[in-house]
Amino acid sequence: ENNLVKFTRDANGTPQKDEKGNYKFERLCGYAIHDSERAGRACMQSEVLAMANGNPYNIGYLIGSTFTRGFPVPVREFNQNFLALPALPSEVVADACEDNEVVLRKIATDGKGTYFALIHTGDAEKTVTVRFPAGTENLSLVVSGKKVKLESDGTATFKVQPWQLAALVAAPSAE
């Protein structure tokens, strides 16, 4: 029972059922909505899952308080990385990570390098090893510009936060 409906009760306070076995109730108002968000980094769960499972070019919100988020740090981090990726089709890089909570998406551009979206859908910080496609070089994080060390086998190690998106670019070689 909540402030939207009132159950019909007998003299002992037991909710009454109709002939179909459904609880009888009276509506106290016609419509109500409640906005809430998950706490901390989990507030980005929907956006991160959209990146991992789809190919979004823009992201809409189903809440009224979109611009008054309670946890601005992970929101800003996600938005910076999302906006750093080109709005082009991407494809999942198969077997890029043994951890099934990590997805690597590849975005090819025309002469501007190859972008990657590294997506962690888990709820705990961890260190993961990611395998990039053959020929990947000059890899860096787009937002910070920090170079990423690629091992000779094409792998790189990342410390990922819960519900995180990181934009990377493999700049074309200057030949």
CSV table of C-alpha atoms in Angstrom, one decimal:
chain,number,residue,atom,x,y,z
A,1,GLU,CA,0.0,0.0,0.0
A,2,ASN,CA,1.3,3.5,-0.8
A,3,ASN,CA,0.0,7.0,-1.3
A,4,LEU,CA,-1.3,6.2,-4.8
A,5,VAL,CA,-3.8,3.5,-3.9
A,6,LYS,CA,-5.7,2.5,-0.8
A,7,PHE,CA,-6.6,-1.2,-0.4
A,8,THR,CA,-10.1,-2.2,0.7
A,9,ARG,CA,-9.8,-3.9,4.1
A,10,ASP,CA,-12.2,-5.8,6.4
A,11,ALA,CA,-12.7,-5.0,10.1
A,12,ASN,CA,-9.5,-6.9,11.0
A,13,GLY,CA,-7.4,-4.9,8.5
A,14,THR,CA,-7.0,-7.7,6.0
A,15,PRO,CA,-7.0,-6.6,2.3
A,16,GLN,CA,-10.1,-7.8,0.5
A,17,LYS,CA,-10.0,-9.7,-2.9
A,18,ASP,CA,-12.6,-9.6,-5.7
A,19,GLU,CA,-14.1,-12.6,-7.4
A,20,LYS,CA,-11.0,-13.0,-9.6
A,21,GLY,CA,-8.6,-13.0,-6.6
A,22,ASN,CA,-7.2,-9.5,-7.2
A,23,TYR,CA,-6.9,-7.1,-4.3
A,24,LYS,CA,-9.6,-4.5,-4.2
A,25,PHE,CA,-8.3,-0.9,-4.0
A,26,GLU,CA,-9.3,2.7,-4.5
A,27,ARG,CA,-7.1,5.0,-6.6
A,28,LEU,CA,-6.1,8.1,-4.6
A,29,CYS,CA,-4.8,10.0,-7.7
A,30,GLY,CA,-4.8,9.4,-11.4
A,31,TYR,CA,-1.2,9.7,-12.2
A,32,ALA,CA,2.1,10.0,-10.4
A,33,ILE,CA,5.8,9.8,-11.4
A,34,HIS,CA,8.9,9.4,-9.3
A,35,ASP,CA,12.4,10.3,-10.5
A,36,SER,CA,15.4,8.6,-8.9
A,37,GLU,CA,18.8,7.5,-10.0
A,38,ARG,CA,21.2,4.9,-8.8
A,39,ALA,CA,23.9,6.0,-6.4
A,40,GLY,CA,27.5,6.8,-7.4
A,41,ARG,CA,29.0,5.4,-10.6
A,42,ALA,CA,25.9,3.1,-11.0
A,43,CYS,CA,24.0,6.2,-12.1
A,44,MET,CA,25.6,5.6,-15.5
A,45,GLN,CA,24.5,2.0,-15.8
A,46,SER,CA,21.9,2.7,-18.5
A,47,GLU,CA,24.2,4.7,-20.7
A,48,VAL,CA,27.1,2.2,-20.3
A,49,LEU,CA,24.9,-0.7,-21.2
A,50,ALA,CA,23.6,1.2,-24.2
A,51,MET,CA,27.2,1.6,-25.4
A,52,ALA,CA,28.1,-2.1,-24.7
A,53,ASN,CA,25.0,-3.5,-26.4
A,54,GLY,CA,24.2,-1.1,-29.2
A,55,ASN,CA,25.5,1.5,-31.5
A,56,PRO,CA,24.2,4.8,-30.1
A,57,TYR,CA,24.9,8.1,-31.8
A,58,ASN,CA,23.0,10.1,-29.2
A,59,ILE,CA,21.5,9.2,-25.8
A,60,GLY,CA,18.1,10.3,-24.5
A,61,TYR,CA,16.9,10.1,-21.0
A,62,LEU,CA,13.6,8.8,-19.5
A,63,ILE,CA,13.8,10.9,-16.4
A,64,GLY,CA,12.8,14.5,-15.7
A,65,SER,CA,15.9,15.4,-13.6
A,66,THR,CA,18.5,14.7,-16.4
A,67,PHE,CA,20.3,18.0,-15.8
A,68,THR,CA,20.3,17.9,-12.0
A,69,ARG,CA,22.1,14.6,-11.6
A,70,GLY,CA,23.1,13.7,-8.0
A,71,PHE,CA,26.5,12.2,-9.0
A,72,PRO,CA,28.1,14.7,-11.5
A,73,VAL,CA,31.6,13.2,-11.6
A,74,PRO,CA,30.8,9.9,-13.3
A,75,VAL,CA,28.2,11.7,-15.5
A,76,ARG,CA,30.8,14.2,-16.7
A,77,GLU,CA,33.4,11.5,-17.3
A,78,PHE,CA,31.0,9.4,-19.4
A,79,ASN,CA,29.8,12.5,-21.4
A,80,GLN,CA,33.3,13.6,-22.2
A,81,ASN,CA,34.2,10.1,-23.5
A,82,PHE,CA,30.9,9.6,-25.3
A,83,LEU,CA,31.2,13.0,-27.1
A,84,ALA,CA,34.9,12.2,-28.0
A,85,LEU,CA,33.8,9.3,-30.1
A,86,PRO,CA,32.8,9.9,-33.7
A,87,ALA,CA,29.1,9.4,-34.5
A,88,LEU,CA,29.8,6.5,-36.9
A,89,PRO,CA,28.9,2.8,-36.8
A,90,SER,CA,30.9,0.6,-34.5
A,91,GLU,CA,31.5,-3.1,-34.3
A,92,VAL,CA,32.3,-5.2,-31.3
A,93,VAL,CA,35.9,-6.6,-31.3
A,94,ALA,CA,35.4,-10.3,-30.7
A,95,ASP,CA,37.4,-11.9,-27.9
A,96,ALA,CA,39.0,-8.6,-27.0
A,97,CYS,CA,38.9,-9.4,-23.3
A,98,GLU,CA,38.4,-12.6,-21.3
A,99,ASP,CA,36.3,-10.7,-18.8
A,100,ASN,CA,32.7,-10.8,-20.0
A,101,GLU,CA,32.0,-7.4,-18.3
A,102,VAL,CA,34.3,-5.7,-20.7
A,103,VAL,CA,33.4,-4.8,-24.3
A,104,LEU,CA,35.6,-3.2,-26.9
A,105,ARG,CA,33.9,-1.5,-29.8
A,106,LYS,CA,35.9,-0.4,-32.9
A,107,ILE,CA,34.9,2.7,-34.9
A,108,ALA,CA,36.7,3.1,-38.3
A,109,THR,CA,37.1,6.6,-39.7
A,110,ASP,CA,38.2,7.9,-43.0
A,111,GLY,CA,41.8,9.1,-42.5
A,112,LYS,CA,41.3,10.2,-38.8
A,113,GLY,CA,42.5,7.0,-37.1
A,114,THR,CA,40.5,4.2,-35.6
A,115,TYR,CA,38.5,4.9,-32.4
A,116,PHE,CA,37.7,2.4,-29.7
A,117,ALA,CA,35.1,2.5,-27.0
A,118,LEU,CA,36.3,0.5,-24.0
A,119,ILE,CA,33.2,-0.3,-21.9
A,120,HIS,CA,33.1,-1.8,-18.4
A,121,THR,CA,29.6,-3.0,-17.4
A,122,GLY,CA,30.6,-4.4,-14.0
A,123,ASP,CA,29.9,-2.9,-10.6
A,124,ALA,CA,33.5,-3.3,-9.2
A,125,GLU,CA,36.8,-1.7,-10.0
A,126,LYS,CA,39.3,-4.2,-11.6
A,127,THR,CA,42.3,-4.5,-13.8
A,128,VAL,CA,41.8,-6.1,-17.2
A,129,THR,CA,43.9,-7.0,-20.2
A,130,VAL,CA,42.4,-6.0,-23.6
A,131,ARG,CA,43.5,-7.3,-27.0
A,132,PHE,CA,43.4,-4.7,-29.8
A,133,PRO,CA,43.1,-5.7,-33.5
A,134,ALA,CA,46.3,-6.5,-35.3
A,135,GLY,CA,48.0,-3.4,-36.6
A,136,THR,CA,46.8,-1.1,-33.9
A,137,GLU,CA,49.5,1.4,-32.9
A,138,ASN,CA,49.8,5.0,-31.5
A,139,LEU,CA,47.0,4.3,-29.1
A,140,SER,CA,45.9,7.0,-26.6
A,141,LEU,CA,43.0,8.0,-24.4
A,142,VAL,CA,41.1,10.7,-26.3
A,143,VAL,CA,40.0,12.8,-23.4
A,144,SER,CA,43.3,13.0,-21.5
A,145,GLY,CA,45.7,12.5,-24.5
A,146,LYS,CA,47.6,10.0,-22.4
A,147,LYS,CA,49.5,7.4,-24.4
A,148,VAL,CA,48.5,3.7,-23.9
A,149,LYS,CA,51.3,1.2,-23.8
A,150,LEU,CA,50.6,-1.7,-26.2
A,151,GLU,CA,52.5,-4.9,-25.7
A,152,SER,CA,54.0,-6.8,-28.6
A,153,ASP,CA,51.0,-9.1,-28.7
A,154,GLY,CA,48.6,-6.1,-29.1
A,155,THR,CA,47.3,-6.1,-25.6
A,156,ALA,CA,47.1,-3.3,-23.1
A,157,THR,CA,46.2,-3.3,-19.4
A,158,PHE,CA,43.6,-1.0,-17.9
A,159,LYS,CA,42.3,-0.3,-14.5
A,160,VAL,CA,38.6,0.2,-15.0
A,161,GLN,CA,36.0,1.7,-12.8
A,162,PRO,CA,32.5,0.4,-12.3
A,163,TRP,CA,30.1,1.4,-15.2
A,164,GLN,CA,32.9,3.2,-17.2
A,165,LEU,CA,33.3,4.2,-20.8
A,166,ALA,CA,36.8,5.2,-22.1
A,167,ALA,CA,37.3,6.6,-25.6
A,168,LEU,CA,40.6,5.6,-27.3
A,169,VAL,CA,42.1,6.4,-30.6
A,170,ALA,CA,44.8,4.7,-32.7
A,171,ALA,CA,46.2,7.7,-34.6
A,172,PRO,CA,47.2,7.0,-38.2
A,173,SER,CA,50.9,6.7,-38.6
A,174,ALA,CA,52.6,9.9,-40.0
A,175,GLU,CA,54.0,8.4,-43.2
